[in-house]
Coordinates of C-alpha atoms in Angstrom, one line a residue:
X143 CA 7.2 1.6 11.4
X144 CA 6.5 0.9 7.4
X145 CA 5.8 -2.7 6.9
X146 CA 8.4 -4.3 4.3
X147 CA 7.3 -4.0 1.2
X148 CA 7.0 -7.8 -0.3
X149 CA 5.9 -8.8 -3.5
X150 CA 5.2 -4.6 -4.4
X151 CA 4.9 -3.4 -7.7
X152 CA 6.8 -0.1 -8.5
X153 CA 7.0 1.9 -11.5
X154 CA 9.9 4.1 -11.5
X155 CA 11.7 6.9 -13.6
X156 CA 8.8 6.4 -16.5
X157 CA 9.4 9.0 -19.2
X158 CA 6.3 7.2 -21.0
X159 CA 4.2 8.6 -24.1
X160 CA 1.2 7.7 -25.5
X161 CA 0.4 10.1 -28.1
X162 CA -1.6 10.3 -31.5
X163 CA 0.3 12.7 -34.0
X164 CA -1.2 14.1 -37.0
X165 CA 0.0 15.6 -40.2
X166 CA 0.8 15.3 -43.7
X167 CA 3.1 13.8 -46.3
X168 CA 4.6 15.0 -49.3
X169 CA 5.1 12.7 -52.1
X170 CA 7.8 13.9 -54.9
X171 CA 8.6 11.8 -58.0
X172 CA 11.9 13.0 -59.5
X173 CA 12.2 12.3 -63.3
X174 CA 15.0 13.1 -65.5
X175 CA 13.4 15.7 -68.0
X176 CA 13.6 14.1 -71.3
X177 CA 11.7 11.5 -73.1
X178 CA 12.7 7.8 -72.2
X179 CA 13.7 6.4 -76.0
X180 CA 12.3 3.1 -76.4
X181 CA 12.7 0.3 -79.4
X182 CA 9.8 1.0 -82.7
X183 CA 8.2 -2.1 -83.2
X184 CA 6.6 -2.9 -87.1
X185 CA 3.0 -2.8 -85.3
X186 CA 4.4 0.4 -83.6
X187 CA 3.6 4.1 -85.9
X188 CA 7.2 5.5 -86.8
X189 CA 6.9 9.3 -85.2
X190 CA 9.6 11.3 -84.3
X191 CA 10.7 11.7 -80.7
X192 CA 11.2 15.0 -78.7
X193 CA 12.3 15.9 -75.8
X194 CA 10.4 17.1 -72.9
X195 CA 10.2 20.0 -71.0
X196 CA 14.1 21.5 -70.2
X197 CA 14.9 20.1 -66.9
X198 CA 16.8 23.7 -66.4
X199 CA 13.3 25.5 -67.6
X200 CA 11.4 23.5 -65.2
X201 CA 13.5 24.1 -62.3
X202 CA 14.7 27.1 -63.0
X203 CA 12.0 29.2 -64.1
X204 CA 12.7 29.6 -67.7
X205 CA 10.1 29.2 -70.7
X206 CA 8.7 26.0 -71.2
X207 CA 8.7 24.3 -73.8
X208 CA 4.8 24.2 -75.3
X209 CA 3.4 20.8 -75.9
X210 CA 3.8 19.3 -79.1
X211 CA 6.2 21.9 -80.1
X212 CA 9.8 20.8 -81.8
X213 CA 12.6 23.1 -80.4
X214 CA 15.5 24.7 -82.8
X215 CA 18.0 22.2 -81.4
X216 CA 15.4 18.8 -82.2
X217 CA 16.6 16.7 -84.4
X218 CA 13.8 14.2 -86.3
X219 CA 14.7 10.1 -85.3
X220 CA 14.1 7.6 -88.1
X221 CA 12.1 4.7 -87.1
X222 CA 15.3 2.8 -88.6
X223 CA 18.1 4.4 -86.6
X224 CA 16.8 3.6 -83.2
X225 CA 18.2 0.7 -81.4
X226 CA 16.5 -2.1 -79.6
X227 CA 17.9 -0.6 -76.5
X228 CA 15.2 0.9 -73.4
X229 CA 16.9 3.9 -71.6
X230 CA 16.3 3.6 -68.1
X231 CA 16.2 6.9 -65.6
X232 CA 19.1 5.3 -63.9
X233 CA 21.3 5.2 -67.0
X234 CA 20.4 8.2 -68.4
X235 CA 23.7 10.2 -67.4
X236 CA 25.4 7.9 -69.1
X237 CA 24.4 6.9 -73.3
X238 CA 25.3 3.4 -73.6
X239 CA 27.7 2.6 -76.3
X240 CA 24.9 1.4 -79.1
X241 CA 22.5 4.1 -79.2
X242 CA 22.8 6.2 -82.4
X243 CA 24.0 9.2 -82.5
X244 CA 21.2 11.2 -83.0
X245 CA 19.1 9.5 -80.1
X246 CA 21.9 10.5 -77.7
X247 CA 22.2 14.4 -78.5
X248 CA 18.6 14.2 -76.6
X249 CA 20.3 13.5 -73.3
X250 CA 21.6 15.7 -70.9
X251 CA 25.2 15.8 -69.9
X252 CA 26.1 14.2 -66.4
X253 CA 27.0 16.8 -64.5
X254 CA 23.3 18.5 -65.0
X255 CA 21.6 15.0 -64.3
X256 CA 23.1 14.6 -61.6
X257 CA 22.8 18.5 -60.5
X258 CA 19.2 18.0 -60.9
X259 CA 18.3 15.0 -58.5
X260 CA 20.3 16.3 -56.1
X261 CA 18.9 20.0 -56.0
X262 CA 15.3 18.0 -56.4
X263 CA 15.8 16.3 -53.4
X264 CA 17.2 19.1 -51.7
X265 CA 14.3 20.9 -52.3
X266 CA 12.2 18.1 -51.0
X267 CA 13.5 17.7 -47.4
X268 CA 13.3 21.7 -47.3
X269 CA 9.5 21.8 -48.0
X270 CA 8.2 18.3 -46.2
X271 CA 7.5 18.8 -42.6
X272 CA 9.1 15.7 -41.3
X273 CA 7.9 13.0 -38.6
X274 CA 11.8 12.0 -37.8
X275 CA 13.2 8.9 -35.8
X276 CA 16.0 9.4 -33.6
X277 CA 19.6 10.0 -35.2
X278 CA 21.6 6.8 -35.7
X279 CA 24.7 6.3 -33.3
X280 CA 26.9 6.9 -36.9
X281 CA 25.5 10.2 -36.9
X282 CA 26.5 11.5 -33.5
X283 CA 29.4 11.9 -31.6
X284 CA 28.4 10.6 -27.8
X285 CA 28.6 14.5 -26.9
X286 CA 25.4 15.0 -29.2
X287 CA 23.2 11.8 -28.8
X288 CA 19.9 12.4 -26.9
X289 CA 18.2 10.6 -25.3
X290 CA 14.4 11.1 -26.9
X291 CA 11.8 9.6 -27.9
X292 CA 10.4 11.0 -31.0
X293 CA 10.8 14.9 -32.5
X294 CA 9.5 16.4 -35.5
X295 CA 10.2 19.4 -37.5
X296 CA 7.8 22.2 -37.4
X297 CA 7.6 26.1 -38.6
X298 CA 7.6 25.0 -42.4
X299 CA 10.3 22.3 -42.1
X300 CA 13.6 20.8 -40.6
X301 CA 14.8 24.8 -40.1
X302 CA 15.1 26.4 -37.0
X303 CA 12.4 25.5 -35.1
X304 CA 12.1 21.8 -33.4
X305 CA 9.9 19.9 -30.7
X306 CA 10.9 16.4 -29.3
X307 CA 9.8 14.3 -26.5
X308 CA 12.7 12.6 -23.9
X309 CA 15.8 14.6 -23.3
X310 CA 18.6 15.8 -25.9
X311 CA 20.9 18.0 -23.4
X312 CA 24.3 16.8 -24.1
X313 CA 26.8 14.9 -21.6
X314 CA 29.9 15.6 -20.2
X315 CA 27.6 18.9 -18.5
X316 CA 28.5 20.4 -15.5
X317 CA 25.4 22.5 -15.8
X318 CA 22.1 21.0 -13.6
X319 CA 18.3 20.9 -14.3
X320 CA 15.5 18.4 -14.4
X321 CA 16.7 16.5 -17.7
X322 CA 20.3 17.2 -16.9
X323 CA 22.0 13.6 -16.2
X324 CA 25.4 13.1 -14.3
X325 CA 28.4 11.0 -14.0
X326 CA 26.8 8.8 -11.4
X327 CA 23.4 7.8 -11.1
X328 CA 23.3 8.2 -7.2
X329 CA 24.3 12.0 -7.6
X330 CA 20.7 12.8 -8.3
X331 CA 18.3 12.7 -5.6
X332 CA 15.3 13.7 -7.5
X333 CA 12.2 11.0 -7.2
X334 CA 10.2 12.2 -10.8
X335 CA 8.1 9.0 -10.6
X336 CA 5.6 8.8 -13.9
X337 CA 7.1 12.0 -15.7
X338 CA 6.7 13.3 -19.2
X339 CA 10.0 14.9 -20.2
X340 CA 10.4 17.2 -23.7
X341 CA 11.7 19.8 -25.2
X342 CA 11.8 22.7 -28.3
X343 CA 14.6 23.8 -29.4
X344 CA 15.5 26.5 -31.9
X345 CA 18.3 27.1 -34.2
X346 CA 19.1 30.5 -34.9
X347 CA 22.2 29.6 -37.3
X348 CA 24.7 27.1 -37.6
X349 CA 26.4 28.0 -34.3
X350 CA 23.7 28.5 -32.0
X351 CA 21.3 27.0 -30.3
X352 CA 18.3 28.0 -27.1
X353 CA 16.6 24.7 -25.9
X354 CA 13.8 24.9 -23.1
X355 CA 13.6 21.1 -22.3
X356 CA 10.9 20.2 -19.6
X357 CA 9.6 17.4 -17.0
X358 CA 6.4 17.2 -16.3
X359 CA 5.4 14.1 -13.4
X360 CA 3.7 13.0 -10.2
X361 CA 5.8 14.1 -8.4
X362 CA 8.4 16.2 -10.2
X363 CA 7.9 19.8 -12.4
X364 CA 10.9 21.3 -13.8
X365 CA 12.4 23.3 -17.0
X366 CA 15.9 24.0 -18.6
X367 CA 16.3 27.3 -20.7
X368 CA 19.4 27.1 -21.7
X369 CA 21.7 28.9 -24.9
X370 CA 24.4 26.8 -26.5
X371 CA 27.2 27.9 -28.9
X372 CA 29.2 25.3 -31.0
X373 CA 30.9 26.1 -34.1
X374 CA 30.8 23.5 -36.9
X375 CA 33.4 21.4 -36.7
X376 CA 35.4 23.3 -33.6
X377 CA 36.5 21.4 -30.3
X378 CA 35.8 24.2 -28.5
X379 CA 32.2 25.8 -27.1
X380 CA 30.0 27.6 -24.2
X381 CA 26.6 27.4 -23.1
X382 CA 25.0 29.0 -20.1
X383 CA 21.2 28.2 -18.5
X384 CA 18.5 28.5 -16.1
X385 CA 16.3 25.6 -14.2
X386 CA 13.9 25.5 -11.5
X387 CA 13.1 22.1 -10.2
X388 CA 10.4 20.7 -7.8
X389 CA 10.6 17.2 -6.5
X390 CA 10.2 14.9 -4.0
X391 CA 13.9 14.2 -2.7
X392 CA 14.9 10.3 -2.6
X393 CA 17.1 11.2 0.2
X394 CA 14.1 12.6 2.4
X395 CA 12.0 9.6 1.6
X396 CA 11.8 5.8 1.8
X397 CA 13.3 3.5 4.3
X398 CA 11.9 1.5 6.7
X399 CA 10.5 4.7 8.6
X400 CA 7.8 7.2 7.4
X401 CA 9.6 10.6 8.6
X402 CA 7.5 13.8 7.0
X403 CA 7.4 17.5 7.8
X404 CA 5.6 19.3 10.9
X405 CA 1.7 18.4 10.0
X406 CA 2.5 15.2 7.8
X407 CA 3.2 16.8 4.2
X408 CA 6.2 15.3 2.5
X409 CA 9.1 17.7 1.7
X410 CA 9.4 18.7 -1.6
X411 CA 13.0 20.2 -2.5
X412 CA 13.2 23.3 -5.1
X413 CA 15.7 24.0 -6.8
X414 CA 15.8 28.0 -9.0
X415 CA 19.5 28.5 -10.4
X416 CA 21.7 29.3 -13.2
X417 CA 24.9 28.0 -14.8
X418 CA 27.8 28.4 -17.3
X419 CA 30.1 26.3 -18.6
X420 CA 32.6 25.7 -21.0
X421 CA 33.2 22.2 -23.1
X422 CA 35.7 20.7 -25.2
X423 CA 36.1 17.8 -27.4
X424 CA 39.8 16.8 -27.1
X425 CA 39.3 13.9 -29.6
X426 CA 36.6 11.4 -30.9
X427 CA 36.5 9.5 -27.6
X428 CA 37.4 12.3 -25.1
X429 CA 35.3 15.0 -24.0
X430 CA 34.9 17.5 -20.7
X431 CA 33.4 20.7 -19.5
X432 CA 34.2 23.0 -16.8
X433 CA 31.5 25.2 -15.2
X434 CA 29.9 27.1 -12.6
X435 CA 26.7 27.0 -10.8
X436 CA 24.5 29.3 -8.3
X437 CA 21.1 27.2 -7.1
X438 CA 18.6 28.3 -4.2
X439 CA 17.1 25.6 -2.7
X440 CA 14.5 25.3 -0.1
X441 CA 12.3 22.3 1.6
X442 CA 8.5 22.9 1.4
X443 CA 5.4 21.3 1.9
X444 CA 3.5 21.3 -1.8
X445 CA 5.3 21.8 -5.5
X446 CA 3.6 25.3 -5.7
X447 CA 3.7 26.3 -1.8
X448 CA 5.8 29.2 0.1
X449 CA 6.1 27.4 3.5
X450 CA 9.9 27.0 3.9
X451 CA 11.2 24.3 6.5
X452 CA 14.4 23.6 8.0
X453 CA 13.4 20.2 10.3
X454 CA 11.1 17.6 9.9
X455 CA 8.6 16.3 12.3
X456 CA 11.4 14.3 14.4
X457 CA 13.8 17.8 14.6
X458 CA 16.1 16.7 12.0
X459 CA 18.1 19.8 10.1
X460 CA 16.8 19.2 6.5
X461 CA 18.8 23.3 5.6
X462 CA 22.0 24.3 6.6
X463 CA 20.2 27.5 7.3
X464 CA 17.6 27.8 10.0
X465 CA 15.6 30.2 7.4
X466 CA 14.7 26.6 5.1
X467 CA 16.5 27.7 1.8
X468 CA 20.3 27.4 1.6
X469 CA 22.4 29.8 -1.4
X470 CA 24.7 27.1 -3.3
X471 CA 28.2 28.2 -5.7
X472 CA 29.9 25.1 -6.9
X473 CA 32.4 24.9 -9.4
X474 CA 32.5 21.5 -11.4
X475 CA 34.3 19.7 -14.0
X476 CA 33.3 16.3 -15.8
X477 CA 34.8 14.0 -18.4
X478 CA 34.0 11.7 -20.6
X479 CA 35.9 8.9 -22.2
X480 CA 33.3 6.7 -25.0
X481 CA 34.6 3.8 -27.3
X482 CA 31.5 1.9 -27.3
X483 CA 30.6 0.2 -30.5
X484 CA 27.1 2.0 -30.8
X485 CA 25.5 4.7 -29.0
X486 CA 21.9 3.1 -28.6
X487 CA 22.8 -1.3 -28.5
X488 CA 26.4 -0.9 -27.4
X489 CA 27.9 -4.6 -27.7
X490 CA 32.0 -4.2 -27.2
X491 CA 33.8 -0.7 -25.7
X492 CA 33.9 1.2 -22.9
X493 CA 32.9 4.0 -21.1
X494 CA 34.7 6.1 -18.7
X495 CA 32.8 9.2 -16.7
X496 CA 34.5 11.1 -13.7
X497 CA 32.7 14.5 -12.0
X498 CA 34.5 17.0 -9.4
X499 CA 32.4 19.5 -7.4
X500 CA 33.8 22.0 -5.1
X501 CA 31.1 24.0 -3.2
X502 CA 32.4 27.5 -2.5
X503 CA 31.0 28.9 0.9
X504 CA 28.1 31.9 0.8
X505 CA 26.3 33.7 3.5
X506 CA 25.8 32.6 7.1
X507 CA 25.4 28.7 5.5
X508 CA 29.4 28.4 5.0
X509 CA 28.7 25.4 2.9
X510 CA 31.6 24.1 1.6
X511 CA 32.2 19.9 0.5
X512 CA 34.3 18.7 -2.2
X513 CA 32.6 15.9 -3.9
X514 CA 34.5 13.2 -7.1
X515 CA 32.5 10.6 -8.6
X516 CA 33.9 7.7 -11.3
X517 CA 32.2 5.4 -13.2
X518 CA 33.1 3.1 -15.9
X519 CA 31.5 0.3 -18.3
X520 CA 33.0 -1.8 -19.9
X521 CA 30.4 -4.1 -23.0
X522 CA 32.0 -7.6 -23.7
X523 CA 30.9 -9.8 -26.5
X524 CA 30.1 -12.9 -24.8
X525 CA 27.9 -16.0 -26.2
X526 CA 26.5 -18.1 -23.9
X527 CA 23.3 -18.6 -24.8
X528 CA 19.9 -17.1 -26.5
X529 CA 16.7 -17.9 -28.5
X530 CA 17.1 -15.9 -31.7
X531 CA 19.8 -14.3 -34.5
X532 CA 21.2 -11.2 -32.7
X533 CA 24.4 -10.0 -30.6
X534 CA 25.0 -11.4 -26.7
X535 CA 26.7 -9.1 -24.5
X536 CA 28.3 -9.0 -20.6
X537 CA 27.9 -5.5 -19.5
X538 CA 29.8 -4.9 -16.1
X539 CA 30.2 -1.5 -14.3
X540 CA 31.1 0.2 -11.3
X541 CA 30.4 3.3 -9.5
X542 CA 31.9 5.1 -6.6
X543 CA 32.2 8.5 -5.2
X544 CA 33.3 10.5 -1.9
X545 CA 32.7 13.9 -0.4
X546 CA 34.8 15.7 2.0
X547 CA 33.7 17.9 4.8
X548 CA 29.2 17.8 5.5
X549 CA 27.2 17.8 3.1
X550 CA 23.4 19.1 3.2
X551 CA 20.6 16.6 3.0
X552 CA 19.6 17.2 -0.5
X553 CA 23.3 16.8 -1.9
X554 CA 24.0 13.6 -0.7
X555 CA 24.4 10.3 -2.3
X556 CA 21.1 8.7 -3.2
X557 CA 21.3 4.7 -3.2
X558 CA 18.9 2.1 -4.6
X559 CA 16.1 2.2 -7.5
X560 CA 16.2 1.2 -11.5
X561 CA 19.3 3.1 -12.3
X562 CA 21.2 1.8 -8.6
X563 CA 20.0 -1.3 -6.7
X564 CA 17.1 -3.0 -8.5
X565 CA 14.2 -4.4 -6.8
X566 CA 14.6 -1.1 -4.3
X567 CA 12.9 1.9 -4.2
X568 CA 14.4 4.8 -5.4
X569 CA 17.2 5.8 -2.4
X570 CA 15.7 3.1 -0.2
X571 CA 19.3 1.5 0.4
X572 CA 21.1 4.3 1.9
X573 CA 21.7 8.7 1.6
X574 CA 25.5 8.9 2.5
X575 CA 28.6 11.4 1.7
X576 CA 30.4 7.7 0.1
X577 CA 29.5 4.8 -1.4
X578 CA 30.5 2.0 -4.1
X579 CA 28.0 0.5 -6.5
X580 CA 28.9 -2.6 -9.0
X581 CA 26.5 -4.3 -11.3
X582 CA 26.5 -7.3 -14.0
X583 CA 24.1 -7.9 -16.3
X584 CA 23.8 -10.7 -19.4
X585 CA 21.8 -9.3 -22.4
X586 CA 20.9 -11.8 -24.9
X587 CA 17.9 -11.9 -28.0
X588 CA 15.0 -13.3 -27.4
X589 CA 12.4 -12.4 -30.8
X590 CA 11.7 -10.1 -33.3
X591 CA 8.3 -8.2 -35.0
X592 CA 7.5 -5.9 -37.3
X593 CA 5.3 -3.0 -36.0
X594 CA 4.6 0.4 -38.0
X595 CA 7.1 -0.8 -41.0
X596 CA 9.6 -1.3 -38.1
X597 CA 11.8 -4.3 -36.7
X598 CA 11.0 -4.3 -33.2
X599 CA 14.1 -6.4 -31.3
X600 CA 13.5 -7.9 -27.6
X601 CA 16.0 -9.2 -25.7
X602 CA 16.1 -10.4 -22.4
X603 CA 18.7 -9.7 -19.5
X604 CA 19.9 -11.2 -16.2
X605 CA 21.3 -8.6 -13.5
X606 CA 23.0 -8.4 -10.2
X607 CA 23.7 -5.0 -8.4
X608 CA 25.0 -4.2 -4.9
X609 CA 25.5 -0.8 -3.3
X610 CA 26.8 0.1 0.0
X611 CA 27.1 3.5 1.3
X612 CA 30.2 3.0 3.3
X613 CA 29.0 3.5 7.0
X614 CA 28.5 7.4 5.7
X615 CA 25.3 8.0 6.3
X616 CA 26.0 9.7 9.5
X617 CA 28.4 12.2 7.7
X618 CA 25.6 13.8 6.0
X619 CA 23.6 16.9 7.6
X620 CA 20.1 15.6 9.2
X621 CA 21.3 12.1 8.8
X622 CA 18.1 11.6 6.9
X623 CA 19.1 8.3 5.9
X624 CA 19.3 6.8 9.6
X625 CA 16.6 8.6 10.6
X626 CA 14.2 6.9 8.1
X627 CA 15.7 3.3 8.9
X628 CA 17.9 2.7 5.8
X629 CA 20.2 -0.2 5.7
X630 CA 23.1 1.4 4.1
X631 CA 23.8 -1.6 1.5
X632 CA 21.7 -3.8 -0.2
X633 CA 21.7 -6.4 -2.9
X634 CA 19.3 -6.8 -6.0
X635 CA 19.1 -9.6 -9.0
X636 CA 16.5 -10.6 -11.3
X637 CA 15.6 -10.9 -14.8
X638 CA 14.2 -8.4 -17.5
X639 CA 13.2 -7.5 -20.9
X640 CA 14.9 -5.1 -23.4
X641 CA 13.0 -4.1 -27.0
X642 CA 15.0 -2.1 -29.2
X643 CA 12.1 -0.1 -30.5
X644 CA 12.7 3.1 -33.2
X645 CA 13.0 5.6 -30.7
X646 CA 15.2 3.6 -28.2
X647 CA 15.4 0.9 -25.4
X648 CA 12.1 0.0 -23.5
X649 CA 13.2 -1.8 -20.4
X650 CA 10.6 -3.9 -17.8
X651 CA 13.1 -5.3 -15.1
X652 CA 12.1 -7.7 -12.1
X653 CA 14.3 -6.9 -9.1
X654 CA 14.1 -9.5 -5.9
X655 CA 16.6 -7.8 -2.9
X656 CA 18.1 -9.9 -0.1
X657 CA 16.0 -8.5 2.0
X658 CA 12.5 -10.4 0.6
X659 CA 11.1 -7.5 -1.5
X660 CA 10.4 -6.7 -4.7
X661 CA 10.0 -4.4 -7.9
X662 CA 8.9 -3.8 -11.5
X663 CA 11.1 -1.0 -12.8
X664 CA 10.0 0.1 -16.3
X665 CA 12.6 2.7 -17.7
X666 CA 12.8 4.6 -21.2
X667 CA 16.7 4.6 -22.5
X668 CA 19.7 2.8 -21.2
X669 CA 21.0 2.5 -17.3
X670 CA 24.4 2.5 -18.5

């Protein structure tokens, strides 16, 4: 029997970087071409102005003019015709109504000033190779917004070739992998601990796309090679991929009872698969996919081993099959429904996500469930109280979901942990084929600082979550949630912190359960 775990520290779900990157910066300073005219003063030598070098010789490769040299077109400027008036680069499109006539036949027409900064700074953000933040929530629809920490351009530039750290595969997905997310946090049963996800991703034209994202933890190794075609500015587009992941399973793990494989190795649960699916954006708000996946999975003994294993030490069926490794088809569909206010610190909107799996039976295994999921979020402006300038918010949301028929050990619902019951262990509350899940949590600001010439925000949070797997947990193949001890509903609160760094929310969250235990969680990106 494992002793109750009072007053623990966890870290969970830690997609973490600590990172030194190195390059170089490229400093431009745009100018308009041509002489700035400025006032002659009686202690000042009356010369004649001329212009400089043709902005359209400069830029374009035509002769220069040599220095000192008076072109055809010059026109001499008598001290006594010029104005007290000081062109500034700003106005220069535009002579103001005082200046002489001769002094304005040196300035260029608007059209070609303003040709020339733009194709100047074109030129700029085509040569610099650029350290860039994450895209604002005005630049992305909620189809496109990743989730990653940092990414910078390399191979001579923002152009086809890009590397980023945290995750930037799209949701509504029906595809899977180790960065893949889905409509409900207790679908996913993998248990990454510290992990390092990232990703490169090249462009090969406006259309296309191949990402290979990766995660890299303690106890989770995975990548997602996947090929993705969009057409600017069309609703409608395909992508297709292939994963392997290798992870401890929070269903086949916690609880009040240590249950392990034959010889005391804990299971590890790979996954090797592939998947296509097709997505459409029905408006702004409204988006869904529809696709279809094939996955091998097995239960071994070590991330890299070839023992396969069907029972645990106690008998329990961890496989359908009795070889260890069960053949999965399922056929999904998810949708997504997104009025939130801002994609990174939402403060008033909603959120709507639904998922439908149908497994379609293979081999000797005959597995076949039918799984839906909902979940919906709804961010209220609400100003009770806080400690500094900044927005207040009551963020509630529930989950729920339900399969019919048995479902194998590794597809089953996965309760408790950062993103489910805080103050739990990942999957510590209950593995079921059901379950409901509500949570309620006050944001409100705390502070701000200035670190690397940016605002840092931190905010601080109250939260209450409860999850209950709906007596299920015997519906579920193995039962490994009853055979590790697991209540099968639990209740979390506590208190937190939230900064609102550059590249996304930080959160450190203190979870107490009703059952006298404890846990840190610190996360990377937004539970809701």
């Amino acid at each position: 029997m494992r002793a109750s775990r009072k007053s623990s520290t966890v870290v969970q779900d830690l997609g973490w970087i600590a990172g030194v990157i190195g390059g170089s910066a490229t400093i431009l300073i745009v100018t308009p071409g041509y002489a700035q005219i400025q006032p002659v003063t009686p202690d000042m030598q009356a010369t004649p102005l001329i212009p400089a070098a043709s902005p359209t010789s400069e830029l374009s490769g035509g002769e220069d003019i040599a220095p000192g040299a008076e072109p055809e077109a010059a026109i001499a400027i008598p001290a006594a015709s010029v104005d007290e008036t000081v062109i500034a680069p700003d106005n220069l499109s535009q002579a103001p109504e005082s200046l002489t006539e001769p002094a304005a036949a040196f300035l260029p027409e608007s059209s070609a000033s303003e040709s020339l900064a733009s194709e100047s700074l074109e030129s700029v953000s085509r040569q610099a190779v650029d350290l860039l933040p994450v895209p604002m929530p005005a630049q992305n629809s909620s189809s496109t917004y990743a989730n990653a920490i940092a990414q910078f351009s390399g191979g001579g530039g923002p152009g086809p070739l890009r590397f980023y750290l945290g995750t930037e595969l799209p949701y509504p997905t029906t595809l899977l992998g180790p960065t893949r997310r889905f409509a409900v946090s207790a679908a996913s049963d993998r248990q990454g601990g510290l992990s390092l996800p990232g990703g490169v991703q090249l462009s090969l034209n406006d259309s296309d796309t191949v990402t290979l994202e990766g995660r890299v933890g303690t106890s989770i190794l995975g990548f997602d090679l996947s090929y993705r075609h969009q057409p600017e500015l069309a609703p409608l587009g395909y992508s297709v991929n292939l994963f392997n992941q290798r992870a401890y399973s929070s269903n086949l793990r916690g609880g009040d009872r240590d249950v392990d494989l034959p010889g005391g190795d804990t299971p590890w649960v790979h996954r090797l698969g592939v998947g296509a699916e097709v997505f459409h954006a029905f408006s702004p708000e409204l988006e869904g996919a529809l696709g279809l996946t094939y996955q091998r999975v097995s239960v071994r003994d070590d991330v890299f081993s070839d023992n396969l294993f069907s029972r645990d030490e106690r008998g329990n069926r961890l496989t359908v099959s009795d070889s260890g490794q069960d053949d999965l088809l399922i056929l999904s569909a998810s949708a997504q429904y997104d009025t939130r206010n801002d994609l990174i610190n939402p403060t008033e909107g909603n959120r709507l996500r639904l998922g439908l799996q149908q497994a379609i039976p293979l081999q000797d295994e005959n597995i076949s469930f039918t799984g839906l999921t909902g979940n919906a979020t709804q961010f209220i402006p609400l100003s009770l109280f806080g400690f500094a300038e900044g927005p207040r918010t009551l963020v509630l949301n529930v989950q729920a979901g339900h399969m019919f028929n048995d479902v194998p050990s590794y597809q089953a619902f996965s309760l408790g942990g950062s993103n489910s019951v805080r103050g739990f262990d990942r999957g510590d509350v209950g593995s079921s084929t059901s379950f409901i899940q509500a949570s309620a949590e006050y944001r409100f600001p705390i502070f701000s600082f200035d670190a690397m010439d940016e605002e840092i925000d931190v905010g601080g949070l109250l939260f209450v979550d409860y999850a209950n797997a709906l007596g299920t947990q015997d519906d579920v193949i193995g039962r490994p949630g009853l055979a590790r001890d697991k209540p099968g509903d639990g209740l979390g609160f506590g208190l937190g912190l939230r900064l609102l760094s550059p590249f996304g929310p930080v959160r450190v969250e203190l979870g107490l359960t009703d059952r006298g235990d404890s846990a840190v969680h610190i996360n990377l990106g937004d539970r809701f």
